[in-house]
Short mmCIF file of C-alpha atoms in Angstrom, two decimals:
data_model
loop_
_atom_site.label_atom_id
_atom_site.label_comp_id
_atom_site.label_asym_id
_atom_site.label_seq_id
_atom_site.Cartn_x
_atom_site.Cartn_y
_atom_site.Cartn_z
CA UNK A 1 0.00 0.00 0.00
CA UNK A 2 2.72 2.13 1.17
CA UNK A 3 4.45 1.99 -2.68
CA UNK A 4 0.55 3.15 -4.02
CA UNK A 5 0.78 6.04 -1.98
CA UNK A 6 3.87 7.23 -3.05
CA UNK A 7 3.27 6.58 -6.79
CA UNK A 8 0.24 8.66 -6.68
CA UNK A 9 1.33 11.68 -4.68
CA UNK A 10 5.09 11.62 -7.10
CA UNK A 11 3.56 13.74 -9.32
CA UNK A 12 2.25 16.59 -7.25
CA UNK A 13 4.84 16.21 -4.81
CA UNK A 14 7.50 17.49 -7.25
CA UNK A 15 4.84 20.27 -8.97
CA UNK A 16 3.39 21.82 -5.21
CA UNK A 17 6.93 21.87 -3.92
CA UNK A 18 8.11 23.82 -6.71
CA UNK A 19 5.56 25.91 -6.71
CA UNK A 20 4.82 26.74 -2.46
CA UNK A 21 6.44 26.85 0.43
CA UNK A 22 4.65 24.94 3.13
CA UNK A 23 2.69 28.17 4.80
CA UNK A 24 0.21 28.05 8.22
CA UNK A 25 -2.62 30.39 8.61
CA UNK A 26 -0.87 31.52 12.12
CA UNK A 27 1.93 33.15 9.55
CA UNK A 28 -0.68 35.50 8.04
CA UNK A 29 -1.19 33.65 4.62
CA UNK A 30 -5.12 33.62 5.25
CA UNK A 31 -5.42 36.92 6.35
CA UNK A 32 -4.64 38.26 2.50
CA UNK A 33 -1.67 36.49 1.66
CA UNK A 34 0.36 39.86 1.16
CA UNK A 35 -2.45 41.21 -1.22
CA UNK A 36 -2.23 44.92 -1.17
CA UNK A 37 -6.11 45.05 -1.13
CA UNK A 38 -6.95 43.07 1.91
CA UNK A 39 -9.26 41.52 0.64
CA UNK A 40 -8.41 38.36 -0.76
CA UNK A 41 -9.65 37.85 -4.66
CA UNK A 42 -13.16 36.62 -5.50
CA UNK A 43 -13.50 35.60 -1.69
CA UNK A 44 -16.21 37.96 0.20
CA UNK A 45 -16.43 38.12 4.39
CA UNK A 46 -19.33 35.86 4.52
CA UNK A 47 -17.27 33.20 2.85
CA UNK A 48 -13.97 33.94 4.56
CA UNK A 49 -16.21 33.34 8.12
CA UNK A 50 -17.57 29.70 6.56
CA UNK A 51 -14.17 28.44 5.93
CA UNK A 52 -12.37 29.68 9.72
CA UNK A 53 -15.60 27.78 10.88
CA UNK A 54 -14.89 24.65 8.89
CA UNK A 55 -10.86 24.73 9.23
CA UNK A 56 -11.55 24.94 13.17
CA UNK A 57 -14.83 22.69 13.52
CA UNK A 58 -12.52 19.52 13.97
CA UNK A 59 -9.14 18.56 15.08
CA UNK A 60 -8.02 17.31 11.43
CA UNK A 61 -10.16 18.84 8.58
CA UNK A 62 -9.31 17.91 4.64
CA UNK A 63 -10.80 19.19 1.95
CA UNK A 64 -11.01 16.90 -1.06
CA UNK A 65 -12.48 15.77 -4.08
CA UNK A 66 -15.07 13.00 -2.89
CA UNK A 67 -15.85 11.82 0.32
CA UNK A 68 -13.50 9.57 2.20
CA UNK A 69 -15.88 6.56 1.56
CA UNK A 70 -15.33 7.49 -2.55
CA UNK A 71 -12.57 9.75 -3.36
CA UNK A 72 -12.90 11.42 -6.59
CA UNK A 73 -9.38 11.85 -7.52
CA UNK A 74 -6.05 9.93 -6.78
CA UNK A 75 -4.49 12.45 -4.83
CA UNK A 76 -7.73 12.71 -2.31
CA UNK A 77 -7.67 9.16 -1.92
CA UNK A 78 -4.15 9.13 -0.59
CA UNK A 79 -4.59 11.53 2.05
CA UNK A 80 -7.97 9.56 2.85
CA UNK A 81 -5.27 6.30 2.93
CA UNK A 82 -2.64 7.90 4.84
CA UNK A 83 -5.11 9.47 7.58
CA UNK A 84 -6.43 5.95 7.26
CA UNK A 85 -3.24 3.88 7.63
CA UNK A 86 -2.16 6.08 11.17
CA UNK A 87 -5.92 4.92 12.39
CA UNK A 88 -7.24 8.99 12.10
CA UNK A 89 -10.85 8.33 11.65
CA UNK A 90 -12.76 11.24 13.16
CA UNK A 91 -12.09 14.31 11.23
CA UNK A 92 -13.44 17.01 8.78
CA UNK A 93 -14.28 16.05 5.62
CA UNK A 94 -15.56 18.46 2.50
CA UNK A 95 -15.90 17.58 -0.96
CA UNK A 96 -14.99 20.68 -2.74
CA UNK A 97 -17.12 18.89 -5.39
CA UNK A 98 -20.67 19.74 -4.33
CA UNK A 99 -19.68 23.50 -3.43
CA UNK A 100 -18.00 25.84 -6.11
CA UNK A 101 -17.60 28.42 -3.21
CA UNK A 102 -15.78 26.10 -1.15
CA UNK A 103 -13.85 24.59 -3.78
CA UNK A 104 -12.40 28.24 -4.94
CA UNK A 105 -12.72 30.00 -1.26
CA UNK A 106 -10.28 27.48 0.61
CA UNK A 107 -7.80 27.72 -2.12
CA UNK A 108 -7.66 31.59 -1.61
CA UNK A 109 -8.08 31.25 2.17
CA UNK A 110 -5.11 28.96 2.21
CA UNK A 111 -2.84 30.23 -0.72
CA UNK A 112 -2.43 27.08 -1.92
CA UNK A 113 -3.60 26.14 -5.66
CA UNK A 114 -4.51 22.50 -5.18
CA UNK A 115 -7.18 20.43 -3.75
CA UNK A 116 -6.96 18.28 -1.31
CA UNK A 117 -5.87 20.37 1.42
CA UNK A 118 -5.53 19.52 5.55
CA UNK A 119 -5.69 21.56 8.54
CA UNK A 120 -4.58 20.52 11.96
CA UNK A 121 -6.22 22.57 14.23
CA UNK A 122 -7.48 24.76 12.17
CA UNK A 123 -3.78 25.68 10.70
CA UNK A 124 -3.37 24.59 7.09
CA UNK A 125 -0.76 21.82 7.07
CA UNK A 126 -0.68 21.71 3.23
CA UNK A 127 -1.44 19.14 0.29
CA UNK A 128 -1.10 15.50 -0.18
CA UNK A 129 2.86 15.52 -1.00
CA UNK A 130 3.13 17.80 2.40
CA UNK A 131 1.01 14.73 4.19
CA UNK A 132 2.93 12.00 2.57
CA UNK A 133 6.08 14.03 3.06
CA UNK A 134 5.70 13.85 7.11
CA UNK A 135 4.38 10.46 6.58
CA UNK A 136 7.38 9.24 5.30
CA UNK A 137 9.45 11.35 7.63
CA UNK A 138 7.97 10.37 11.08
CA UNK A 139 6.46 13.81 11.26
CA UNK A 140 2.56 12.81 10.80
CA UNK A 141 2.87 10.57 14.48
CA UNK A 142 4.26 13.30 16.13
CA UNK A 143 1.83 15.96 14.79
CA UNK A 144 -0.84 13.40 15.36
CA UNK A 145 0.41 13.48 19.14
CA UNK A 146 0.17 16.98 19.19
CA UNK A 147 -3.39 16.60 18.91
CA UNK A 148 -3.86 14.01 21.24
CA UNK A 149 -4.39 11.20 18.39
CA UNK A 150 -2.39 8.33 18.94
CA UNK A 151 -1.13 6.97 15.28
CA UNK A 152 -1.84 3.65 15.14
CA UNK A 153 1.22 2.73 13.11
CA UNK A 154 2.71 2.81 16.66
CA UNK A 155 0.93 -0.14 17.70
CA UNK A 156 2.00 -1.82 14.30
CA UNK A 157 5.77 -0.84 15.16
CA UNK A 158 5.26 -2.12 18.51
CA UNK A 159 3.66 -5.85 17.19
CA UNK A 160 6.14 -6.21 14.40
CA UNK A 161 9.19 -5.72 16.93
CA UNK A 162 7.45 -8.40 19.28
CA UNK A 163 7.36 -10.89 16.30
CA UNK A 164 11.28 -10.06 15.50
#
């Protein structure tokens, strides 16, 4: 599974860390993302005020293409896999899909051009090669910790050095 993962995110990996930094809304980026005008583009207040409610409603939040049950695109259904694979079950889920507004709001809230996005806490973490990135790194469990979720690939580490 872990070899699927990485296959589908190689692609957008390479583009989204060309193109971004990894940014947090606590840096600012939300707030107008060093627009001159405030205001950030094609995004009014009203819309702004949905998506701080959605980013915060839930520990973890992702927007993607789908649902988690059916993903609609390969990139949604790795974050769904990876949340999936460190036992994350409870969290935030919009499919940018079934709401235009959403779909171009949170890509202007965050400054980030792609879809799926997560939030931890209602700070934007980033896309699925940021996600698979800490996966791969060790940095998802400790995150995860952070936010009082226990990964369960901990348990798995723990069984497989028990059978060794």
């Amino acid at each position: 599974m872990y070899s699927l993962l990485r296959i589908s995110c190689r692609t957008a990996a390479r583009r989204a860390l060309v193109q971004a930094p990894r940014r947090y809304l606590s840096e600012g980026v939300a707030g107008g993302g060093g627009d001159a005008g405030g205001e950030d583009e094609g995004m009014g207040g009203a819309t702004r005020q949905r998506l701080e409610g959605l980013v915060k409603k839930d520990k973890v939040v992702v927007f993607i293409k789908g649902t988690p049950a059916q993903p609609m695109c390969g990139f949604s259904n790795a974050v769904v896999q990876i949340l999936r694979m460190h036992g994350v079950e409870n969290y935030g889920s919009y499919n940018v899909l079934e709401d235009q507004e959403i779909r171009q709001g949170i890509k202007n809230y965050s400054n980030w051009p792609t879809i799926p996005q997560i939030y931890f806490d209602g700070e934007f973490v980033g896309g699925c090669d940021i996600l698979l990135q800490m996966h791969q790194n060790g940095d998802l469990v400790e995150e995860l910790k952070k936010l009082g979720i226990r990964s369960a690939l901990l348990d798995t580490e723990k069984e497989d050095k028990k059978i060794e």
